[in-house]
C-alpha positions as a LaTeX table, in Angstrom:
\begin{tabular}{lrrr}
\hline
Residue & $x$ (\AA) & $y$ (\AA) & $z$ (\AA) \\
\hline
Met1 & 152.99 & 153.25 & 20.66 \\
Pro2 & 150.01 & 154.48 & 21.47 \\
Thr3 & 147.01 & 152.21 & 22.64 \\
Arg4 & 144.10 & 154.21 & 21.82 \\
Leu5 & 142.84 & 154.92 & 18.28 \\
Pro6 & 144.04 & 158.14 & 17.00 \\
Gly7 & 141.31 & 160.70 & 17.54 \\
Thr8 & 140.40 & 159.78 & 21.10 \\
Arg9 & 143.10 & 161.71 & 23.00 \\
Ala10 & 145.12 & 164.57 & 23.62 \\
Val11 & 148.92 & 164.42 & 22.93 \\
Pro12 & 150.77 & 166.32 & 25.50 \\
Ser13 & 153.27 & 169.29 & 24.47 \\
Ser14 & 156.42 & 170.09 & 26.50 \\
Thr15 & 159.35 & 172.39 & 25.18 \\
Ala16 & 162.08 & 170.44 & 26.48 \\
Ala17 & 160.59 & 166.94 & 25.12 \\
Ser18 & 159.54 & 168.67 & 21.88 \\
Arg19 & 163.56 & 169.82 & 21.44 \\
Val20 & 164.69 & 166.21 & 21.97 \\
Leu21 & 162.22 & 164.50 & 19.30 \\
Lys22 & 163.22 & 167.31 & 16.98 \\
Ala23 & 166.45 & 166.27 & 17.47 \\
Thr24 & 165.61 & 162.26 & 17.19 \\
Val25 & 163.84 & 163.01 & 14.08 \\
Lys26 & 166.76 & 164.74 & 12.39 \\
Leu27 & 169.40 & 162.26 & 13.69 \\
Leu28 & 167.24 & 159.11 & 12.39 \\
Leu29 & 166.17 & 160.31 & 9.15 \\
Met30 & 169.29 & 162.29 & 8.44 \\
His31 & 170.59 & 159.49 & 5.96 \\
Leu32 & 167.23 & 159.20 & 3.85 \\
Glu33 & 168.27 & 157.14 & 0.96 \\
Lys34 & 166.95 & 159.66 & $-1.25$ \\
Ser35 & 166.51 & 163.16 & 0.72 \\
Asn36 & 165.05 & 166.09 & $-1.60$ \\
Pro37 & 164.98 & 163.97 & $-4.69$ \\
Tyr38 & 162.68 & 166.37 & $-6.40$ \\
Gly39 & 164.02 & 169.58 & $-4.74$ \\
Pro40 & 163.98 & 171.13 & $-1.35$ \\
Ile41 & 161.40 & 173.60 & 0.15 \\
Asn42 & 161.89 & 176.61 & 2.34 \\
Pro43 & 159.83 & 178.05 & 5.25 \\
Lys44 & 157.55 & 180.06 & 3.00 \\
Asp45 & 156.40 & 176.95 & 1.30 \\
Val46 & 155.37 & 175.52 & 4.55 \\
Ile47 & 153.66 & 178.41 & 5.53 \\
Glu48 & 151.58 & 178.67 & 2.14 \\
Phe49 & 150.70 & 175.03 & 2.50 \\
Glu50 & 149.27 & 175.58 & 6.28 \\
Glu51 & 147.42 & 178.69 & 4.75 \\
Asp52 & 146.14 & 177.09 & 1.48 \\
Asn53 & 144.90 & 174.10 & 3.32 \\
Glu54 & 143.78 & 175.92 & 6.65 \\
Val55 & 146.04 & 173.59 & 8.87 \\
Ser56 & 148.85 & 173.75 & 11.14 \\
Leu57 & 151.64 & 171.08 & 10.89 \\
Pro58 & 153.44 & 169.71 & 14.16 \\
Gly59 & 156.52 & 171.19 & 14.38 \\
Asp60 & 158.80 & 168.05 & 14.13 \\
Tyr61 & 157.12 & 167.27 & 11.02 \\
Lys62 & 157.44 & 170.74 & 9.48 \\
Glu63 & 161.25 & 170.12 & 10.52 \\
Phe64 & 161.34 & 167.01 & 8.37 \\
Leu65 & 159.61 & 168.49 & 5.58 \\
Leu66 & 162.42 & 171.58 & 5.65 \\
Glu67 & 165.43 & 168.97 & 6.34 \\
His68 & 164.17 & 166.33 & 3.75 \\
Asn69 & 160.97 & 167.12 & 1.73 \\
Gly70 & 160.08 & 163.62 & 1.76 \\
Gly71 & 161.85 & 160.49 & 0.45 \\
His72 & 162.90 & 156.72 & 1.49 \\
Pro73 & 164.00 & 156.39 & 4.99 \\
Glu74 & 166.54 & 154.49 & 6.32 \\
Pro75 & 166.09 & 152.52 & 8.42 \\
Ser76 & 162.48 & 151.77 & 7.27 \\
Ala77 & 161.10 & 148.78 & 8.85 \\
Leu78 & 158.43 & 148.56 & 11.41 \\
Pro79 & 158.65 & 145.12 & 12.92 \\
Thr80 & 155.56 & 145.94 & 15.43 \\
Phe81 & 153.31 & 146.35 & 12.67 \\
Gly82 & 154.91 & 143.94 & 10.32 \\
Thr83 & 155.46 & 146.33 & 7.16 \\
Asp84 & 158.00 & 149.39 & 6.58 \\
Val85 & 157.78 & 152.81 & 5.27 \\
His86 & 158.47 & 152.74 & 2.03 \\
Trp87 & 158.15 & 156.43 & 1.04 \\
Leu88 & 157.24 & 159.70 & 2.45 \\
Phe89 & 155.58 & 162.56 & 0.77 \\
Gly90 & 157.21 & 165.46 & $-0.05$ \\
Met91 & 155.71 & 168.94 & $-1.43$ \\
Val92 & 156.53 & 168.20 & $-4.99$ \\
Glu93 & 154.45 & 168.46 & $-7.97$ \\
Glu94 & 156.00 & 165.43 & $-9.89$ \\
Pro95 & 156.20 & 162.39 & $-9.92$ \\
Ala96 & 152.80 & 161.89 & $-8.42$ \\
Trp97 & 153.45 & 159.05 & $-6.06$ \\
Ala98 & 155.99 & 161.18 & $-4.24$ \\
Ser99 & 153.55 & 164.10 & $-3.89$ \\
Leu100 & 151.82 & 165.06 & $-0.54$ \\
Phe101 & 149.50 & 167.41 & $-2.98$ \\
His102 & 148.60 & 164.42 & $-5.26$ \\
Ala103 & 148.02 & 162.16 & $-2.04$ \\
Leu104 & 145.89 & 164.74 & $-0.69$ \\
Ala105 & 143.82 & 164.99 & $-3.73$ \\
Val106 & 143.57 & 161.08 & $-4.26$ \\
Tyr107 & 142.87 & 160.19 & $-0.46$ \\
Glu108 & 139.96 & 163.26 & 0.04 \\
Gly109 & 137.12 & 161.68 & 1.34 \\
Arg110 & 138.74 & 158.25 & 1.81 \\
Ile111 & 140.63 & 158.87 & 4.94 \\
Pro112 & 139.36 & 160.30 & 8.50 \\
Ser113 & 138.78 & 164.21 & 7.44 \\
Trp114 & 141.07 & 165.45 & 10.07 \\
Tyr115 & 144.27 & 163.29 & 8.93 \\
Met116 & 146.48 & 163.75 & 6.31 \\
Pro117 & 148.36 & 161.09 & 4.20 \\
Ile118 & 152.45 & 161.40 & 4.68 \\
Gly119 & 153.82 & 158.46 & 3.40 \\
Thr120 & 153.25 & 154.65 & 2.06 \\
Asp121 & 154.50 & 151.20 & 3.27 \\
Ser122 & 155.31 & 149.00 & 0.56 \\
Gly123 & 151.99 & 147.24 & 0.28 \\
Gly124 & 150.07 & 150.51 & $-0.85$ \\
Asn125 & 148.70 & 151.09 & 2.97 \\
Leu126 & 149.37 & 155.03 & 3.96 \\
Tyr127 & 150.83 & 156.70 & 6.98 \\
Ile128 & 148.43 & 159.33 & 7.86 \\
Met129 & 148.78 & 161.84 & 10.27 \\
Ser130 & 146.16 & 163.72 & 12.62 \\
Leu131 & 145.84 & 167.72 & 12.08 \\
Tyr132 & 142.80 & 167.69 & 14.69 \\
Glu133 & 144.11 & 170.18 & 17.81 \\
Glu134 & 143.55 & 167.57 & 20.12 \\
Asn135 & 145.45 & 164.72 & 18.98 \\
Lys136 & 147.84 & 166.85 & 16.19 \\
Gly137 & 150.63 & 165.09 & 15.01 \\
Val138 & 149.23 & 161.17 & 15.96 \\
Ile139 & 150.18 & 158.76 & 13.26 \\
Ala140 & 148.19 & 155.76 & 12.09 \\
Leu141 & 148.56 & 153.10 & 9.47 \\
Trp142 & 145.35 & 153.16 & 7.21 \\
Trp143 & 144.93 & 149.75 & 5.76 \\
His144 & 143.48 & 150.02 & 2.06 \\
Glu145 & 142.49 & 146.59 & 2.10 \\
Asp146 & 139.85 & 147.35 & 4.73 \\
Glu147 & 138.89 & 150.79 & 3.07 \\
Ala148 & 135.04 & 152.03 & 3.92 \\
Pro149 & 133.13 & 151.03 & 1.07 \\
Ala150 & 131.71 & 154.64 & 0.58 \\
Asn151 & 132.89 & 158.30 & 2.37 \\
Gly152 & 135.66 & 157.17 & 4.86 \\
Ser153 & 135.81 & 160.78 & 6.19 \\
Asp154 & 134.76 & 159.33 & 9.77 \\
Tyr155 & 135.77 & 155.72 & 9.46 \\
Phe156 & 138.21 & 154.56 & 11.77 \\
Asp157 & 137.98 & 150.79 & 11.39 \\
Asn158 & 141.02 & 150.40 & 8.87 \\
Leu159 & 143.20 & 152.55 & 11.44 \\
Thr160 & 146.16 & 151.15 & 13.45 \\
Pro161 & 147.88 & 153.29 & 16.06 \\
Val162 & 151.43 & 153.66 & 15.38 \\
Ala163 & 152.91 & 156.69 & 16.94 \\
Asp164 & 151.93 & 159.86 & 19.20 \\
Ser165 & 154.36 & 162.02 & 17.02 \\
Phe166 & 156.30 & 162.11 & 13.67 \\
Ser167 & 159.53 & 161.83 & 16.06 \\
Glu168 & 158.20 & 158.77 & 17.90 \\
Phe169 & 157.08 & 157.48 & 14.19 \\
Ala170 & 160.82 & 157.89 & 13.30 \\
Ala171 & 162.03 & 156.48 & 16.30 \\
Leu172 & 160.34 & 153.23 & 15.77 \\
Leu173 & 161.78 & 152.48 & 12.61 \\
Thr174 & 164.60 & 149.59 & 12.41 \\
Glu175 & 167.02 & 147.71 & 10.17 \\
Ser176 & 164.90 & 144.61 & 9.91 \\
Tyr177 & 161.60 & 143.00 & 11.08 \\
Leu178 & 163.48 & 140.62 & 13.35 \\
\hline
\end{tabular}
């Protein structure tokens, strides 16, 4: 679990570690309760998304999108944070609640500008991922009850660091809160 606020440090990368973490994501999330419920995507879709949004997604998150394109993870509890992962957004247009595109539009200006929403917990809070080169892939929990009263693009007071990567985030999921 990271000890600093996302956006304050670089996350080191290693090819071997990256392969292990990608394998971890694949193993932990291969049993999504509703994997690809609204259709799969292909590598071209990911490339177009990155080009259209002028971003570069972390490799483990791309793997997740290509393999599952969102869904409800099982296991889904995050006991350290007293919450769960209800849904991970996919590259779908409908339904809006499952759509990465819809979440990007709804939360633009409400979450830090170099972060992107990747999912929700059961209480309506967001999991957001840093796309800033210095800490790309860092996951934070964005608490909607403490949202910035105005522009949230540079507001970090309602963020809780969760993981240094999507793979680490997936590895934190457990069967229960106990």
